[in-house]
CSV table of C-alpha atoms in Angstrom, one decimal:
chain,number,residue,atom,x,y,z
A,6,MET,CA,5.0,-19.5,-18.6
A,7,LYS,CA,1.7,-18.9,-16.9
A,8,PHE,CA,1.3,-16.8,-13.7
A,9,LEU,CA,-0.9,-18.2,-11.0
A,10,PHE,CA,-4.4,-16.9,-11.6
A,11,VAL,CA,-5.9,-15.1,-8.6
A,12,GLY,CA,-9.2,-14.1,-10.2
A,13,LEU,CA,-11.1,-10.9,-9.8
A,14,LEU,CA,-11.9,-9.6,-6.3
A,15,VAL,CA,-15.6,-10.2,-6.7
A,16,ALA,CA,-16.2,-11.2,-3.0
A,17,THR,CA,-14.5,-8.0,-1.7
A,18,MET,CA,-16.7,-5.8,-3.8
A,19,ALA,CA,-20.0,-7.3,-2.6
A,20,LEU,CA,-22.3,-5.8,-0.1
A,21,ALA,CA,-20.8,-6.1,3.5
A,22,ALA,CA,-22.6,-8.0,6.2
A,23,LYS,CA,-25.6,-6.3,7.8
A,24,PRO,CA,-24.2,-4.3,10.7
A,25,ALA,CA,-25.3,-4.7,14.3
A,26,ALA,CA,-27.6,-2.0,15.6
A,27,LYS,CA,-25.1,-0.7,18.1
A,28,PRO,CA,-22.1,1.2,16.5
A,29,ARG,CA,-18.6,-0.3,17.3
A,30,ARG,CA,-15.1,1.2,17.5
A,31,LEU,CA,-12.2,0.0,15.4
A,32,ILE,CA,-8.5,0.7,15.0
A,33,VAL,CA,-7.1,-0.3,11.6
A,34,TRP,CA,-3.4,-0.3,12.2
A,35,SER,CA,-0.9,-0.8,9.4
A,36,ILE,CA,2.6,-2.1,9.9
A,37,ASP,CA,4.3,-1.6,6.6
A,38,GLY,CA,6.3,-4.5,5.3
A,39,PHE,CA,5.1,-7.1,7.7
A,40,ALA,CA,5.9,-10.1,5.6
A,41,ALA,CA,4.0,-13.4,6.2
A,42,GLY,CA,7.4,-15.1,6.6
A,43,TYR,CA,7.9,-13.5,10.0
A,44,LEU,CA,5.1,-15.5,11.7
A,45,SER,CA,6.9,-18.8,11.2
A,46,HIS,CA,10.4,-17.5,11.7
A,47,PRO,CA,12.3,-18.9,14.7
A,48,GLU,CA,13.5,-15.5,15.9
A,49,PHE,CA,10.0,-14.1,15.8
A,50,LEU,CA,8.6,-17.1,17.6
A,51,ARG,CA,11.1,-16.4,20.4
A,52,LEU,CA,9.9,-12.9,21.0
A,53,PRO,CA,8.0,-13.0,24.3
A,54,VAL,CA,5.6,-10.2,23.4
A,55,TRP,CA,4.6,-11.8,20.1
A,56,GLN,CA,4.2,-15.2,21.9
A,57,ARG,CA,1.6,-13.5,24.0
A,58,LEU,CA,-0.1,-11.6,21.2
A,59,MET,CA,-0.4,-14.6,18.9
A,60,LYS,CA,-2.3,-16.4,21.6
A,61,ARG,CA,-4.8,-13.6,21.7
A,62,ALA,CA,-5.2,-12.8,18.0
A,63,GLN,CA,-7.2,-14.2,15.1
A,64,VAL,CA,-4.3,-14.7,12.8
A,65,PHE,CA,-4.6,-14.4,9.0
A,66,ASP,CA,-1.3,-15.5,7.5
A,67,SER,CA,-0.3,-15.7,3.9
A,68,VAL,CA,-2.5,-12.7,2.9
A,69,GLU,CA,-2.1,-11.9,-0.7
A,70,THR,CA,-1.6,-8.3,-1.8
A,71,THR,CA,-2.2,-6.3,-4.9
A,72,TYR,CA,-0.8,-6.1,-8.4
A,73,PRO,CA,1.7,-4.4,-7.8
A,74,ALA,CA,2.8,-5.4,-4.3
A,75,VAL,CA,3.6,-1.8,-3.3
A,76,THR,CA,2.5,0.5,-0.5
A,77,TYR,CA,0.1,3.1,-2.0
A,78,PRO,CA,-1.9,0.7,-4.3
A,79,ALA,CA,-2.2,-1.8,-1.5
A,80,HIS,CA,-3.4,0.7,1.2
A,81,THR,CA,-5.9,2.2,-1.3
A,82,THR,CA,-7.3,-1.3,-1.9
A,83,MET,CA,-7.7,-1.8,1.9
A,84,VAL,CA,-9.9,1.3,2.2
A,85,THR,CA,-11.9,0.7,-1.1
A,86,GLY,CA,-12.1,-3.1,-1.5
A,87,VAL,CA,-11.1,-3.0,-5.2
A,88,PRO,CA,-7.9,-3.6,-7.1
A,89,PRO,CA,-5.6,-0.9,-8.5
A,90,ALA,CA,-7.1,-1.4,-11.9
A,91,VAL,CA,-10.3,0.0,-10.5
A,92,HIS,CA,-9.3,2.5,-7.9
A,93,GLY,CA,-6.7,4.0,-10.1
A,94,LEU,CA,-3.6,4.0,-7.9
A,95,ARG,CA,-1.2,1.8,-9.9
A,96,SER,CA,2.1,2.9,-8.3
A,97,ASN,CA,3.7,4.8,-5.4
A,98,HIS,CA,4.7,7.5,-7.8
A,99,PRO,CA,3.0,9.4,-10.6
A,100,VAL,CA,4.0,8.8,-14.3
A,101,ASP,CA,6.6,11.5,-14.6
A,102,PRO,CA,9.4,10.7,-17.0
A,103,PHE,CA,11.3,14.0,-16.6
A,104,ASN,CA,10.7,14.5,-12.9
A,105,LEU,CA,8.5,17.6,-13.3
A,106,SER,CA,6.9,16.7,-9.9
A,107,LYS,CA,10.4,16.7,-8.2
A,108,GLY,CA,10.1,13.2,-6.7
A,109,ALA,CA,6.5,13.3,-5.8
A,110,TRP,CA,4.5,10.3,-4.6
A,111,THR,CA,0.8,9.5,-5.4
A,112,TRP,CA,-0.3,11.3,-2.4
A,113,TYR,CA,-3.6,12.7,-3.5
A,114,LEU,CA,-7.0,11.2,-2.8
A,115,GLN,CA,-8.6,12.9,-5.8
A,116,ASP,CA,-6.8,10.3,-7.9
A,117,VAL,CA,-8.8,7.5,-6.3
A,118,ALA,CA,-11.8,6.5,-8.4
A,119,ALA,CA,-13.5,4.3,-5.8
A,120,LYS,CA,-15.5,5.3,-2.6
A,121,THR,CA,-13.4,5.0,0.6
A,122,ILE,CA,-14.3,4.0,4.0
A,123,TRP,CA,-14.2,7.5,5.4
A,124,ASP,CA,-16.6,8.6,2.7
A,125,ILE,CA,-19.0,5.9,3.7
A,126,ALA,CA,-18.5,6.5,7.4
A,127,ARG,CA,-19.2,10.1,7.1
A,128,THR,CA,-22.6,9.6,5.4
A,129,GLN,CA,-23.5,7.3,8.4
A,130,ASN,CA,-22.5,10.0,11.0
A,131,ARG,CA,-19.4,8.0,12.1
A,132,ARG,CA,-16.2,9.7,12.9
A,133,VAL,CA,-12.9,8.7,11.4
A,134,ALA,CA,-9.4,9.7,12.4
A,135,ASN,CA,-6.5,9.4,10.0
A,136,LEU,CA,-2.9,9.3,11.3
A,137,MET,CA,-0.8,9.4,8.1
A,138,TRP,CA,-2.4,6.6,6.2
A,139,PRO,CA,-1.1,6.6,2.5
A,140,VAL,CA,-3.0,8.4,-0.2
A,141,THR,CA,-5.0,10.8,2.1
A,142,MET,CA,-4.0,14.2,0.8
A,143,THR,CA,-7.5,15.7,0.6
A,144,GLU,CA,-9.8,18.4,2.0
A,145,THR,CA,-9.6,18.3,5.8
A,146,ALA,CA,-13.4,18.2,6.1
A,147,ARG,CA,-13.5,14.9,4.4
A,148,ILE,CA,-12.0,13.1,7.4
A,149,ARG,CA,-13.0,14.2,10.9
A,150,TYR,CA,-9.6,14.0,12.5
A,151,HIS,CA,-7.1,14.3,9.8
A,152,LEU,CA,-3.2,14.1,9.6
A,153,PRO,CA,-2.3,13.1,6.0
A,154,GLN,CA,0.8,11.5,4.8
A,155,PHE,CA,2.8,14.0,2.8
A,156,ASP,CA,6.5,15.0,2.5
A,157,ARG,CA,8.0,18.1,0.8
A,158,ALA,CA,10.6,19.3,3.3
A,159,LYS,CA,12.6,18.5,6.4
A,160,GLY,CA,12.8,20.3,9.7
A,161,PRO,CA,10.8,23.3,10.7
A,162,GLU,CA,9.3,23.8,7.2
A,163,GLU,CA,7.8,20.3,7.2
A,164,VAL,CA,6.2,21.0,10.6
A,165,LYS,CA,4.6,24.2,9.3
A,166,LEU,CA,3.3,22.3,6.3
A,167,MET,CA,1.7,19.5,8.4
A,168,ARG,CA,0.0,22.1,10.5
A,169,VAL,CA,-1.7,23.6,7.4
A,170,LEU,CA,-2.6,20.3,5.9
A,171,SER,CA,-4.2,18.7,9.0
A,172,THR,CA,-7.5,19.3,10.7
A,173,PRO,CA,-7.3,22.9,11.9
A,174,GLY,CA,-5.6,23.0,15.4
A,175,LEU,CA,-5.1,19.2,15.6
A,176,HIS,CA,-1.4,19.1,14.9
A,177,ARG,CA,-0.6,21.9,17.4
A,178,GLU,CA,-2.8,20.2,20.0
A,179,ILE,CA,-1.0,16.9,19.7
A,180,GLU,CA,2.3,18.7,20.1
A,181,LYS,CA,1.1,20.6,23.1
A,182,HIS,CA,0.0,17.5,24.9
A,183,THR,CA,2.6,14.9,23.8
A,184,GLY,CA,5.6,17.1,22.8
A,185,ILE,CA,5.5,15.5,19.3
A,186,ALA,CA,5.4,17.6,16.1
A,187,LEU,CA,4.4,15.0,13.6
A,188,THR,CA,6.0,14.8,10.1
A,189,GLU,CA,6.7,12.1,7.6
A,190,TYR,CA,10.0,11.7,9.4
A,191,SER,CA,8.5,11.0,12.8
A,192,SER,CA,9.4,7.7,14.3
A,193,ASP,CA,7.0,4.8,15.0
A,194,VAL,CA,7.4,5.6,18.7
A,195,ASP,CA,6.2,9.2,18.2
A,196,ARG,CA,3.4,8.2,15.8
A,197,PHE,CA,2.1,5.7,18.3
A,198,LYS,CA,2.1,8.4,21.1
A,199,ALA,CA,0.0,10.6,18.8
A,200,ALA,CA,-2.3,7.7,18.0
A,201,GLN,CA,-2.9,7.1,21.7
A,202,TYR,CA,-3.7,10.7,22.2
A,203,ILE,CA,-6.2,10.9,19.3
A,204,TRP,CA,-7.9,7.6,20.3
A,205,GLN,CA,-8.3,8.7,24.0
A,206,THR,CA,-9.2,12.3,23.5
A,207,LYS,CA,-11.1,12.4,20.3
A,208,LYS,CA,-12.8,9.1,20.6
A,209,PRO,CA,-13.2,8.4,16.8
A,210,ASP,CA,-15.4,5.5,15.7
A,211,ILE,CA,-12.6,4.3,13.4
A,212,MET,CA,-9.0,5.2,13.4
A,213,TYR,CA,-6.6,4.6,10.6
A,214,PHE,CA,-3.0,4.4,11.8
A,215,TYR,CA,0.1,3.8,9.7
A,216,GLU,CA,3.6,2.9,10.8
A,217,PRO,CA,6.4,2.8,8.2
A,218,GLY,CA,9.4,2.0,10.3
A,219,LEU,CA,9.7,-1.7,9.7
A,220,ASP,CA,9.6,-1.1,5.9
A,221,SER,CA,12.3,1.5,6.2
A,222,LEU,CA,14.6,-0.9,8.0
A,223,GLU,CA,13.9,-3.7,5.5
A,224,HIS,CA,14.8,-1.5,2.6
A,225,ALA,CA,18.0,-0.5,4.2
A,226,GLN,CA,19.1,-3.9,5.7
A,227,GLY,CA,16.7,-6.5,4.4
A,228,ALA,CA,14.0,-8.5,6.1
A,229,TYR,CA,14.4,-11.0,8.9
A,230,THR,CA,17.5,-9.1,10.3
A,231,PRO,CA,18.2,-8.5,14.0
A,232,ALA,CA,17.1,-4.9,13.6
A,233,ALA,CA,13.8,-6.0,12.0
A,234,PHE,CA,13.1,-8.4,14.9
A,235,ALA,CA,13.9,-5.7,17.5
A,236,HIS,CA,11.6,-3.3,15.8
A,237,LEU,CA,8.8,-5.9,15.6
A,238,ALA,CA,9.3,-6.5,19.4
A,239,ALA,CA,8.9,-2.8,20.0
A,240,LEU,CA,5.7,-2.7,17.8
A,241,GLY,CA,4.3,-5.6,19.7
A,242,GLY,CA,4.7,-3.6,22.9
A,243,GLN,CA,2.8,-0.9,21.3
A,244,ILE,CA,0.0,-3.3,20.4
A,245,GLU,CA,-0.2,-4.6,24.0
A,246,ALA,CA,-0.3,-1.1,25.3
A,247,MET,CA,-3.3,-0.3,23.1
A,248,LEU,CA,-5.0,-3.5,24.1
A,249,LYS,CA,-4.6,-2.6,27.8
A,250,LEU,CA,-6.1,0.8,27.1
A,251,ASN,CA,-9.2,-0.8,25.7
A,252,ALA,CA,-9.2,-3.9,28.0
A,253,LYS,CA,-12.6,-2.9,29.6
A,254,ARG,CA,-14.3,-1.9,26.4
A,255,ARG,CA,-16.6,-4.6,24.7
A,256,ASP,CA,-17.2,-2.5,21.6
A,257,THR,CA,-13.6,-2.1,20.4
A,258,SER,CA,-11.5,-4.2,18.0
A,259,ILE,CA,-8.0,-3.6,16.8
A,260,LEU,CA,-7.1,-5.0,13.2
A,261,ILE,CA,-3.4,-5.1,12.4
A,262,VAL,CA,-2.8,-5.2,8.7
A,263,SER,CA,0.1,-4.9,6.2
A,264,ASP,CA,0.7,-4.3,2.6
A,265,HIS,CA,3.4,-6.6,1.2
A,266,GLY,CA,6.2,-8.9,1.9
A,267,PHE,CA,10.0,-8.4,1.2
A,268,MET,CA,12.8,-9.9,-0.9
A,269,THR,CA,16.4,-9.3,-2.0
A,270,PHE,CA,16.8,-8.4,-5.6
A,271,LYS,CA,19.8,-9.2,-7.9
A,272,GLY,CA,20.0,-7.3,-11.2
A,273,LYS,CA,18.3,-4.1,-12.4
A,274,CYS,CA,16.5,-3.7,-15.8
A,275,TYR,CA,15.9,-0.2,-17.3
A,276,PRO,CA,13.2,-0.7,-19.8
A,277,ASN,CA,12.8,3.0,-20.7
A,278,VAL,CA,16.4,3.0,-21.9
A,279,ILE,CA,15.1,0.7,-24.7
A,280,LEU,CA,12.1,2.9,-25.4
A,281,GLN,CA,14.5,5.8,-25.8
A,282,LYS,CA,16.5,3.7,-28.3
A,283,LEU,CA,13.3,2.8,-30.2
A,284,GLY,CA,12.5,6.6,-30.4
A,285,PHE,CA,9.6,6.7,-28.0
A,286,VAL,CA,11.3,8.9,-25.4
A,287,ASP,CA,13.3,12.1,-26.1
A,288,PRO,CA,14.9,13.5,-22.9
A,289,ALA,CA,16.5,16.4,-24.7
A,290,LYS,CA,13.1,17.7,-25.8
A,291,LYS,CA,11.2,16.4,-22.8
A,292,ILE,CA,8.8,14.5,-25.0
A,293,TRP,CA,7.5,11.0,-24.6
A,294,ASP,CA,5.0,8.8,-26.4
A,295,TYR,CA,5.3,5.7,-24.4
A,296,TRP,CA,6.8,5.0,-20.9
A,297,PHE,CA,7.2,2.0,-18.6
A,298,ASP,CA,5.8,2.9,-15.2
A,299,THR,CA,7.7,0.5,-12.9
A,300,ALA,CA,6.8,-0.8,-9.5
A,301,GLY,CA,9.4,-3.2,-8.3
A,302,GLY,CA,9.1,-6.5,-10.2
A,303,VAL,CA,6.2,-5.3,-12.5
A,304,ALA,CA,5.7,-2.5,-14.9
A,305,ARG,CA,2.9,-1.2,-17.2
A,306,LEU,CA,3.3,0.5,-20.5
A,307,VAL,CA,1.6,3.9,-20.5
A,308,ASP,CA,0.5,5.5,-23.9
A,309,ASN,CA,0.8,9.3,-23.7
A,310,ASN,CA,-1.9,9.7,-26.4
A,311,SER,CA,0.8,8.9,-28.9
A,312,LYS,CA,0.0,9.4,-32.7
A,313,PHE,CA,2.7,6.6,-33.3
A,314,GLU,CA,1.8,2.9,-33.2
A,315,PHE,CA,3.9,1.1,-30.6
A,316,ASP,CA,6.2,-1.7,-31.9
A,317,HIS,CA,5.5,-4.5,-29.4
A,318,LYS,CA,7.6,-7.0,-31.3
A,319,ALA,CA,10.7,-4.8,-31.2
A,320,ALA,CA,10.2,-3.9,-27.6
A,321,LYS,CA,9.7,-7.5,-26.6
A,322,LYS,CA,12.8,-8.6,-28.4
A,323,GLU,CA,15.0,-5.8,-27.1
A,324,ILE,CA,13.8,-6.0,-23.5
A,325,GLU,CA,13.8,-9.8,-23.1
A,326,ALA,CA,17.3,-10.0,-24.7
A,327,ALA,CA,18.8,-7.3,-22.4
A,328,CYS,CA,17.1,-8.3,-19.2
A,329,PRO,CA,17.2,-11.9,-18.0
A,330,THR,CA,13.9,-13.3,-16.5
A,331,ILE,CA,11.9,-10.3,-17.6
A,332,VAL,CA,8.7,-11.4,-19.4
A,333,TYR,CA,7.0,-9.1,-21.9
A,334,VAL,CA,3.1,-9.4,-21.6
A,335,ASP,CA,1.1,-7.9,-24.4
A,336,LYS,CA,-2.4,-8.8,-25.6
A,337,THR,CA,-1.1,-12.1,-27.1
A,338,HIS,CA,0.1,-13.3,-23.7
A,339,GLU,CA,-2.3,-15.5,-21.7
A,340,ASP,CA,-2.0,-13.3,-18.6
A,341,PHE,CA,-2.6,-10.0,-20.3
A,342,LYS,CA,-6.4,-9.9,-19.3
A,343,LEU,CA,-5.5,-10.8,-15.7
A,344,LEU,CA,-3.0,-8.0,-15.4
A,345,ARG,CA,-5.5,-5.6,-17.0
A,346,SER,CA,-8.2,-6.6,-14.6
A,347,GLN,CA,-6.1,-6.3,-11.4
A,348,TYR,CA,-3.2,-3.9,-12.1
A,349,SER,CA,-4.0,-1.4,-14.9
A,350,ALA,CA,-7.1,-1.5,-17.1
A,351,ASN,CA,-5.7,0.5,-20.0
A,352,ALA,CA,-2.0,-0.5,-20.1
A,353,ALA,CA,-0.7,-1.2,-23.5
A,354,ALA,CA,1.5,-4.0,-22.3
A,355,PHE,CA,3.2,-5.2,-19.0
A,356,LEU,CA,6.6,-6.4,-17.9
A,357,VAL,CA,7.0,-9.1,-15.2
A,358,SER,CA,10.0,-10.3,-13.3
A,359,ARG,CA,9.9,-14.0,-12.9
A,360,GLU,CA,12.8,-14.2,-10.4
A,361,ARG,CA,14.9,-11.6,-8.7
A,362,VAL,CA,15.5,-8.8,-11.2
A,363,ILE,CA,14.0,-5.5,-10.4
A,364,LEU,CA,12.5,-2.9,-12.9
A,365,ASN,CA,13.6,0.7,-12.7
A,366,ALA,CA,12.0,3.5,-14.7
A,367,SER,CA,15.2,5.7,-14.9
A,368,LEU,CA,16.9,6.6,-18.2
A,369,ALA,CA,20.2,5.0,-17.0
A,370,GLY,CA,23.2,4.5,-19.3
A,371,THR,CA,22.6,0.9,-19.8
A,372,ALA,CA,19.5,-1.4,-20.1
A,373,PHE,CA,20.6,-3.9,-17.5
A,374,ASP,CA,22.9,-3.8,-14.5
A,375,PRO,CA,23.6,-7.4,-13.4
A,376,GLU,CA,25.4,-6.4,-10.3
A,377,ALA,CA,22.7,-4.2,-8.7
A,378,THR,CA,21.3,-5.5,-5.5
A,379,GLY,CA,19.1,-4.4,-2.6
A,380,HIS,CA,15.9,-5.2,-0.7
A,381,THR,CA,12.4,-4.4,-2.0
A,382,HIS,CA,8.9,-5.6,-3.0
A,383,GLY,CA,6.6,-5.0,-5.9
A,384,PHE,CA,6.8,-8.4,-7.5
A,385,LEU,CA,3.8,-10.8,-8.4
A,386,PRO,CA,1.5,-10.9,-5.4
A,387,GLU,CA,1.2,-14.7,-5.6
A,388,ARG,CA,4.9,-15.2,-4.7
A,389,GLU,CA,5.4,-16.4,-1.2
A,390,ASP,CA,7.9,-13.6,-0.4
A,391,MET,CA,5.3,-11.0,-1.4
A,392,LYS,CA,2.6,-12.2,1.0
A,393,THR,CA,1.7,-10.4,4.2
A,394,VAL,CA,-0.5,-10.9,7.3
A,395,ALA,CA,-3.4,-9.6,9.3
A,396,LEU,CA,-4.2,-10.0,13.0
A,397,LEU,CA,-7.5,-9.3,14.7
A,398,PHE,CA,-7.9,-8.5,18.4
A,399,GLY,CA,-11.2,-8.0,20.0
A,400,PRO,CA,-13.5,-8.8,22.9
A,401,VAL,CA,-14.8,-11.9,21.2
A,402,ARG,CA,-13.6,-14.0,18.3
A,403,ARG,CA,-15.2,-13.2,15.0
A,404,PRO,CA,-15.4,-16.3,12.8
A,405,GLY,CA,-17.2,-14.4,10.1
A,406,ILE,CA,-14.2,-12.3,9.5
A,407,LYS,CA,-12.0,-13.7,6.7
A,408,ILE,CA,-8.8,-11.9,5.3
A,409,ARG,CA,-7.2,-13.7,2.5
A,410,HIS,CA,-6.4,-10.7,0.4
A,411,VAL,CA,-5.6,-7.1,1.4
A,412,ALA,CA,-8.9,-6.2,-0.4
A,413,ASP,CA,-10.7,-8.2,2.4
A,414,VAL,CA,-9.6,-5.5,4.9
A,415,PHE,CA,-12.4,-3.3,3.4
A,416,LYS,CA,-15.2,-5.8,4.1
A,417,ALA,CA,-13.7,-6.6,7.6
A,418,THR,CA,-13.7,-3.0,8.4
A,419,CYS,CA,-17.3,-2.6,7.4
A,420,GLN,CA,-18.3,-5.6,9.6
A,421,LEU,CA,-16.2,-4.7,12.6
A,422,ALA,CA,-17.3,-1.1,12.7
A,423,ALA,CA,-20.9,-1.9,11.8
A,424,LEU,CA,-20.9,0.2,8.7
A,425,LYS,CA,-23.4,-0.4,5.7
A,426,CYS,CA,-21.0,-0.6,2.8
A,427,PRO,CA,-22.2,-0.5,-0.8
A,428,VAL,CA,-21.2,-2.5,-3.7
A,429,GLN,CA,-18.0,-0.9,-5.3
A,430,LYS,CA,-17.4,-0.3,-9.0
A,431,SER,CA,-16.4,-3.1,-11.3
A,432,ALA,CA,-13.2,-3.4,-13.2
A,433,ALA,CA,-14.9,-2.2,-16.4
A,434,THR,CA,-15.2,1.3,-14.9
A,435,ALA,CA,-11.5,1.8,-14.0
A,436,LYS,CA,-10.2,5.3,-14.3
A,437,LYS,CA,-8.4,5.9,-17.7
A,438,ALA,CA,-5.5,8.0,-16.8
A,439,PRO,CA,-1.8,7.5,-16.9
């Protein structure tokens, strides 16, 4: 069995096109979970707002995402132009076998090993606004108008936390003028009102804006449901409102992007149960030598500087016997080099789901649950159900903008915002950390 080879993202790491002399303004607007399949779905095509928008947009359908096809790695690739194997974000969650981080996500920008757009823009005296883009927990001075994505509490305590983490005074200012106290639990409606306020009053050169509502609905109910189409209709209304706000400007573009598609899984594999059986994980002593860091339909084997040699033959036999359609990929497999170049440069091995079985890192009571079902992503990015979209709105059509992969968003941003963007690091320099 051979996975479709997608190659290294060489083009996206090249020097971006020479910018025009006059700076331009850009909104990079992420709608999480906007699967490519929506664009051809009959229900979507019947939505009046999207009928109008599709006539105005440069449409990039069937956009391929990252290995793995999950939110944080994909969004980090969009702002760096390099794959997870290079920028270092290989999952939505840190490697944490015994939950010492209490359910943390990979929030922190210090874990990103590649240069980001806001770092590039800052050196060119361009002002960036960030409204809760993933993986933006960093010093507030790094991004001019900064509201990071972070979640540690609900209610008033979460509001207090966001005030501390954001650009001094910005969170309270937005609340004063819009009535919205932004947190991770804010609706897409409230996020949009805050985005309008920032765009109009702060006038950033580039604004990154993230809306998670569609993805949340899809995880709960699945993609292509009445609720999903209703939400897309509302988002389309937001896009039209922002286009109207910028209608008289000839220097402004809006780039709608997304991170992955969606599918319904059937069956759940727990590979770390097998590692526990083989003696590589000891929950009682909270010791682990090796661990499968899972991300939907793929996983990477992490070596915790173990003094023990890993038994690939035994692991492969046990996992493939217990979990139907899961493929064990070690250095003898033809796709090992591809996964190392794109997903994780220092993984000892990988697991790949060929069909609909999902991988879960928990130490459950059994290695496989055939009845488990739900809605998710994180499978091989070349699968049609994992592909996503991008749409470009601007005063003129830009034939030079090509988005075939989420990494192309980086180069497109440099072109649209007239930034001089340097060549990024190669896969050989990927960060070597679990």
